[in-house]
GROMACS .gro file of C-alpha atoms in nm:
model
  258
    1UNK     CA    1   2.753  10.758  11.356
    2UNK     CA    2   2.801  11.042  11.606
    3UNK     CA    3   2.986  10.836  11.848
    4UNK     CA    4   3.223  10.685  11.583
    5UNK     CA    5   3.302  11.038  11.439
    6UNK     CA    6   3.371  11.182  11.780
    7UNK     CA    7   3.567  10.893  11.955
    8UNK     CA    8   3.685  10.649  11.677
    9UNK     CA    9   3.988  10.689  11.434
   10UNK     CA   10   3.973  10.493  11.113
   11UNK     CA   11   3.631  10.331  11.143
   12UNK     CA   12   3.565  10.394  10.764
   13UNK     CA   13   3.804  10.115  10.704
   14UNK     CA   14   3.639   9.866  10.929
   15UNK     CA   15   3.315   9.949  10.738
   16UNK     CA   16   3.474   9.891  10.394
   17UNK     CA   17   3.614   9.572  10.502
   18UNK     CA   18   3.257   9.451  10.626
   19UNK     CA   19   3.118   9.558  10.292
   20UNK     CA   20   3.344   9.328  10.130
   21UNK     CA   21   3.229   9.010  10.302
   22UNK     CA   22   2.999   8.765  10.164
   23UNK     CA   23   2.713   8.681  10.423
   24UNK     CA   24   2.643   8.361  10.290
   25UNK     CA   25   2.982   8.234  10.276
   26UNK     CA   26   3.028   8.343  10.656
   27UNK     CA   27   2.720   8.163  10.766
   28UNK     CA   28   2.839   7.843  10.601
   29UNK     CA   29   3.190   7.878  10.768
   30UNK     CA   30   3.054   7.937  11.105
   31UNK     CA   31   2.737   7.690  11.089
   32UNK     CA   32   2.526   7.998  11.216
   33UNK     CA   33   2.157   7.989  11.110
   34UNK     CA   34   2.073   8.301  10.950
   35UNK     CA   35   1.738   8.352  11.124
   36UNK     CA   36   1.914   8.311  11.457
   37UNK     CA   37   2.169   8.558  11.359
   38UNK     CA   38   1.903   8.811  11.256
   39UNK     CA   39   1.725   8.761  11.574
   40UNK     CA   40   2.040   8.808  11.785
   41UNK     CA   41   2.105   9.132  11.581
   42UNK     CA   42   1.738   9.261  11.655
   43UNK     CA   43   1.790   9.193  12.027
   44UNK     CA   44   2.118   9.403  12.011
   45UNK     CA   45   1.957   9.685  11.837
   46UNK     CA   46   1.649   9.688  12.068
   47UNK     CA   47   1.869   9.694  12.364
   48UNK     CA   48   2.161   9.867  12.232
   49UNK     CA   49   2.269  10.068  12.519
   50UNK     CA   50   2.170   9.807  12.783
   51UNK     CA   51   2.419   9.530  12.678
   52UNK     CA   52   2.730   9.402  12.858
   53UNK     CA   53   2.963   9.144  12.685
   54UNK     CA   54   3.146   8.930  12.938
   55UNK     CA   55   3.440   8.811  12.746
   56UNK     CA   56   3.665   8.643  12.989
   57UNK     CA   57   3.991   8.479  12.927
   58UNK     CA   58   3.903   8.160  12.763
   59UNK     CA   59   3.836   8.270  12.413
   60UNK     CA   60   4.170   8.430  12.356
   61UNK     CA   61   4.297   8.071  12.378
   62UNK     CA   62   4.144   7.999  12.035
   63UNK     CA   63   4.347   7.993  11.734
   64UNK     CA   64   4.207   8.341  11.640
   65UNK     CA   65   4.151   8.445  11.971
   66UNK     CA   66   4.289   8.795  11.923
   67UNK     CA   67   4.074   8.869  11.623
   68UNK     CA   68   3.765   8.730  11.808
   69UNK     CA   69   3.814   8.960  12.116
   70UNK     CA   70   3.866   9.250  11.878
   71UNK     CA   71   3.557   9.182  11.690
   72UNK     CA   72   3.343   9.151  12.003
   73UNK     CA   73   3.490   9.481  12.101
   74UNK     CA   74   3.418   9.636  11.782
   75UNK     CA   75   3.041   9.549  11.806
   76UNK     CA   76   3.012   9.745  12.133
   77UNK     CA   77   3.220  10.037  11.975
   78UNK     CA   78   2.979  10.054  11.678
   79UNK     CA   79   2.676  10.046  11.912
   80UNK     CA   80   2.836  10.332  12.094
   81UNK     CA   81   2.864  10.147  12.416
   82UNK     CA   82   3.187  10.256  12.537
   83UNK     CA   83   3.233  10.485  12.840
   84UNK     CA   84   2.856  10.456  12.957
   85UNK     CA   85   2.708  10.312  13.254
   86UNK     CA   86   2.538   9.986  13.240
   87UNK     CA   87   2.679   9.880  12.916
   88UNK     CA   88   3.017   9.804  12.743
   89UNK     CA   89   3.269   9.504  12.767
   90UNK     CA   90   3.388   9.316  13.070
   91UNK     CA   91   3.725   9.135  13.038
   92UNK     CA   92   3.790   9.043  13.402
   93UNK     CA   93   3.635   9.126  13.721
   94UNK     CA   94   3.936   9.009  13.943
   95UNK     CA   95   3.976   9.378  14.057
   96UNK     CA   96   3.683   9.351  14.266
   97UNK     CA   97   3.867   9.105  14.493
   98UNK     CA   98   4.160   9.318  14.559
   99UNK     CA   99   4.058   9.419  14.910
  100UNK     CA  100   3.998   9.063  15.016
  101UNK     CA  101   4.322   8.939  14.865
  102UNK     CA  102   4.542   9.212  15.031
  103UNK     CA  103   4.551   9.101  15.380
  104UNK     CA  104   4.598   8.744  15.266
  105UNK     CA  105   4.897   8.848  15.035
  106UNK     CA  106   5.054   9.051  15.297
  107UNK     CA  107   5.041   8.748  15.559
  108UNK     CA  108   5.171   8.509  15.290
  109UNK     CA  109   5.452   8.695  15.148
  110UNK     CA  110   5.752   8.872  15.307
  111UNK     CA  111   5.738   9.253  15.298
  112UNK     CA  112   6.103   9.259  15.184
  113UNK     CA  113   6.337   9.009  15.032
  114UNK     CA  114   6.682   8.940  15.170
  115UNK     CA  115   6.795   9.063  14.840
  116UNK     CA  116   6.673   9.186  14.527
  117UNK     CA  117   6.642   8.910  14.255
  118UNK     CA  118   6.713   8.974  13.902
  119UNK     CA  119   6.419   8.924  13.694
  120UNK     CA  120   6.385   8.757  13.334
  121UNK     CA  121   6.114   8.771  13.070
  122UNK     CA  122   5.895   8.460  13.085
  123UNK     CA  123   5.786   8.508  12.743
  124UNK     CA  124   6.151   8.478  12.636
  125UNK     CA  125   6.234   8.199  12.871
  126UNK     CA  126   6.414   7.978  12.624
  127UNK     CA  127   6.639   8.261  12.490
  128UNK     CA  128   6.694   8.396  12.855
  129UNK     CA  129   6.822   8.043  12.966
  130UNK     CA  130   7.062   8.035  12.683
  131UNK     CA  131   7.205   8.390  12.674
  132UNK     CA  132   7.232   8.436  13.053
  133UNK     CA  133   7.396   8.053  13.081
  134UNK     CA  134   7.161   7.976  13.352
  135UNK     CA  135   7.251   7.640  13.524
  136UNK     CA  136   6.950   7.540  13.733
  137UNK     CA  137   6.578   7.610  13.646
  138UNK     CA  138   6.295   7.520  13.883
  139UNK     CA  139   5.937   7.507  13.739
  140UNK     CA  140   5.614   7.486  13.927
  141UNK     CA  141   5.236   7.561  13.851
  142UNK     CA  142   5.353   7.601  13.496
  143UNK     CA  143   5.395   7.383  13.162
  144UNK     CA  144   5.591   7.619  12.925
  145UNK     CA  145   5.644   7.343  12.662
  146UNK     CA  146   5.273   7.394  12.584
  147UNK     CA  147   5.211   7.754  12.666
  148UNK     CA  148   5.511   7.978  12.560
  149UNK     CA  149   5.600   8.099  12.206
  150UNK     CA  150   5.925   7.992  12.032
  151UNK     CA  151   5.905   7.637  12.160
  152UNK     CA  152   6.207   7.526  11.960
  153UNK     CA  153   6.420   7.769  12.134
  154UNK     CA  154   6.296   7.665  12.476
  155UNK     CA  155   6.322   7.300  12.390
  156UNK     CA  156   6.695   7.379  12.292
  157UNK     CA  157   6.740   7.533  12.622
  158UNK     CA  158   6.585   7.265  12.821
  159UNK     CA  159   6.794   6.997  12.641
  160UNK     CA  160   7.124   7.168  12.729
  161UNK     CA  161   7.333   6.924  12.932
  162UNK     CA  162   7.465   7.205  13.148
  163UNK     CA  163   7.115   7.313  13.258
  164UNK     CA  164   6.954   7.120  13.549
  165UNK     CA  165   6.569   7.122  13.513
  166UNK     CA  166   6.367   7.069  13.840
  167UNK     CA  167   5.992   7.024  13.802
  168UNK     CA  168   5.727   7.012  14.064
  169UNK     CA  169   5.445   6.833  13.869
  170UNK     CA  170   5.148   6.582  13.897
  171UNK     CA  171   5.143   6.470  13.529
  172UNK     CA  172   5.406   6.349  13.258
  173UNK     CA  173   5.364   6.693  13.077
  174UNK     CA  174   5.574   6.816  12.780
  175UNK     CA  175   5.777   7.004  13.004
  176UNK     CA  176   5.836   6.693  13.229
  177UNK     CA  177   5.991   6.508  12.935
  178UNK     CA  178   6.288   6.751  12.964
  179UNK     CA  179   6.326   6.741  13.341
  180UNK     CA  180   6.622   6.612  13.527
  181UNK     CA  181   6.439   6.576  13.855
  182UNK     CA  182   6.054   6.559  13.882
  183UNK     CA  183   5.912   6.636  14.253
  184UNK     CA  184   5.562   6.464  14.260
  185UNK     CA  185   5.287   6.731  14.329
  186UNK     CA  186   4.943   6.678  14.471
  187UNK     CA  187   4.617   6.700  14.307
  188UNK     CA  188   4.424   7.021  14.363
  189UNK     CA  189   4.164   6.835  14.537
  190UNK     CA  190   4.428   6.711  14.797
  191UNK     CA  191   4.520   7.051  14.885
  192UNK     CA  192   4.389   7.352  15.092
  193UNK     CA  193   4.364   7.672  14.873
  194UNK     CA  194   4.179   7.986  14.807
  195UNK     CA  195   4.079   8.066  14.441
  196UNK     CA  196   4.035   8.396  14.305
  197UNK     CA  197   3.833   8.389  13.979
  198UNK     CA  198   3.907   8.625  13.695
  199UNK     CA  199   3.563   8.686  13.582
  200UNK     CA  200   3.349   8.671  13.897
  201UNK     CA  201   3.373   8.902  14.194
  202UNK     CA  202   3.395   8.631  14.468
  203UNK     CA  203   3.629   8.390  14.629
  204UNK     CA  204   3.606   8.019  14.655
  205UNK     CA  205   3.807   7.779  14.876
  206UNK     CA  206   3.910   7.406  14.843
  207UNK     CA  207   3.935   7.206  15.147
  208UNK     CA  208   4.192   6.931  15.060
  209UNK     CA  209   4.107   6.551  15.095
  210UNK     CA  210   4.354   6.271  15.176
  211UNK     CA  211   4.642   6.191  14.947
  212UNK     CA  212   4.712   5.819  14.916
  213UNK     CA  213   5.098   5.890  14.837
  214UNK     CA  214   5.310   6.027  15.096
  215UNK     CA  215   5.578   6.143  14.867
  216UNK     CA  216   5.358   6.387  14.713
  217UNK     CA  217   5.376   6.748  14.813
  218UNK     CA  218   5.165   7.060  14.788
  219UNK     CA  219   5.316   7.388  14.706
  220UNK     CA  220   5.319   7.496  15.057
  221UNK     CA  221   5.465   7.168  15.177
  222UNK     CA  222   5.730   7.162  14.931
  223UNK     CA  223   5.842   7.513  15.005
  224UNK     CA  224   5.839   7.466  15.364
  225UNK     CA  225   6.061   7.170  15.354
  226UNK     CA  226   6.292   7.350  15.106
  227UNK     CA  227   6.323   7.650  15.347
  228UNK     CA  228   6.420   7.403  15.631
  229UNK     CA  229   6.669   7.225  15.413
  230UNK     CA  230   6.823   7.560  15.319
  231UNK     CA  231   6.808   7.672  15.681
  232UNK     CA  232   6.659   7.992  15.588
  233UNK     CA  233   6.586   8.267  15.856
  234UNK     CA  234   6.337   8.127  16.099
  235UNK     CA  235   5.975   8.210  16.035
  236UNK     CA  236   5.676   8.117  16.223
  237UNK     CA  237   5.509   7.971  15.916
  238UNK     CA  238   5.770   7.702  15.888
  239UNK     CA  239   5.630   7.554  16.193
  240UNK     CA  240   5.272   7.517  16.118
  241UNK     CA  241   5.079   7.273  15.913
  242UNK     CA  242   4.917   7.356  15.570
  243UNK     CA  243   4.570   7.324  15.746
  244UNK     CA  244   4.668   7.562  16.023
  245UNK     CA  245   4.821   7.797  15.758
  246UNK     CA  246   4.508   7.781  15.551
  247UNK     CA  247   4.282   7.838  15.839
  248UNK     CA  248   4.471   8.157  15.927
  249UNK     CA  249   4.441   8.296  15.586
  250UNK     CA  250   4.055   8.243  15.605
  251UNK     CA  251   4.045   8.426  15.944
  252UNK     CA  252   4.181   8.740  15.740
  253UNK     CA  253   3.877   8.761  15.541
  254UNK     CA  254   3.583   8.973  15.647
  255UNK     CA  255   3.317   8.808  15.851
  256UNK     CA  256   3.053   8.831  15.599
  257UNK     CA  257   3.273   8.641  15.342
  258UNK     CA  258   3.369   8.386  15.584
   0.00000   0.00000   0.00000
């Protein structure tokens, strides 16, 4: 209890809540075998200061994802495994890749925009579209009608006759049902891309294969065409193919990574 007394406020309440729980009922609800649970607990106790829980982002998408993550964290807290080397919790390791990403981001993005753009809250997209009387919204790499809260408000906003909804999409998603214009997108396997995982200190690449439909566009191809149509300031990136652009990005990686 020394760790809890020194570093944790209100741990007594958690202990009281645990005492009120019925073990038999919990085992029945979760379908966990009692012997297997006890074996797992014994392993934790035996290696109490040599355990790392790699949680990742997937579990938070469960119905009670927030509670699950809190519970996993509490196990390590009660074992005293916070703030010590070789133990604890890993939620994401994407920070390990920053030194690899930085030169690519610098090459891909402009250092300064022509003018500062006003930002809106993505979580409040529906209410923002309504309150700001926005007339055009362009959506890509995103399916807000299945992933944002307050969907009734978002649905109301997207159904507004005064709002023109443009979507760059591959499938007939819930969001696509409210789009005035859908620009066909390519499959991931048909595009060149670099992937930065959340939970592993590494990079992976995808070398795109052929797409049988000429009207389908990757993100790069779409924004390249859009910039040309809008006659934006000339940029060397507008004149090269996606394959060449991809190759230049890879050249920015350290030799040992390539």
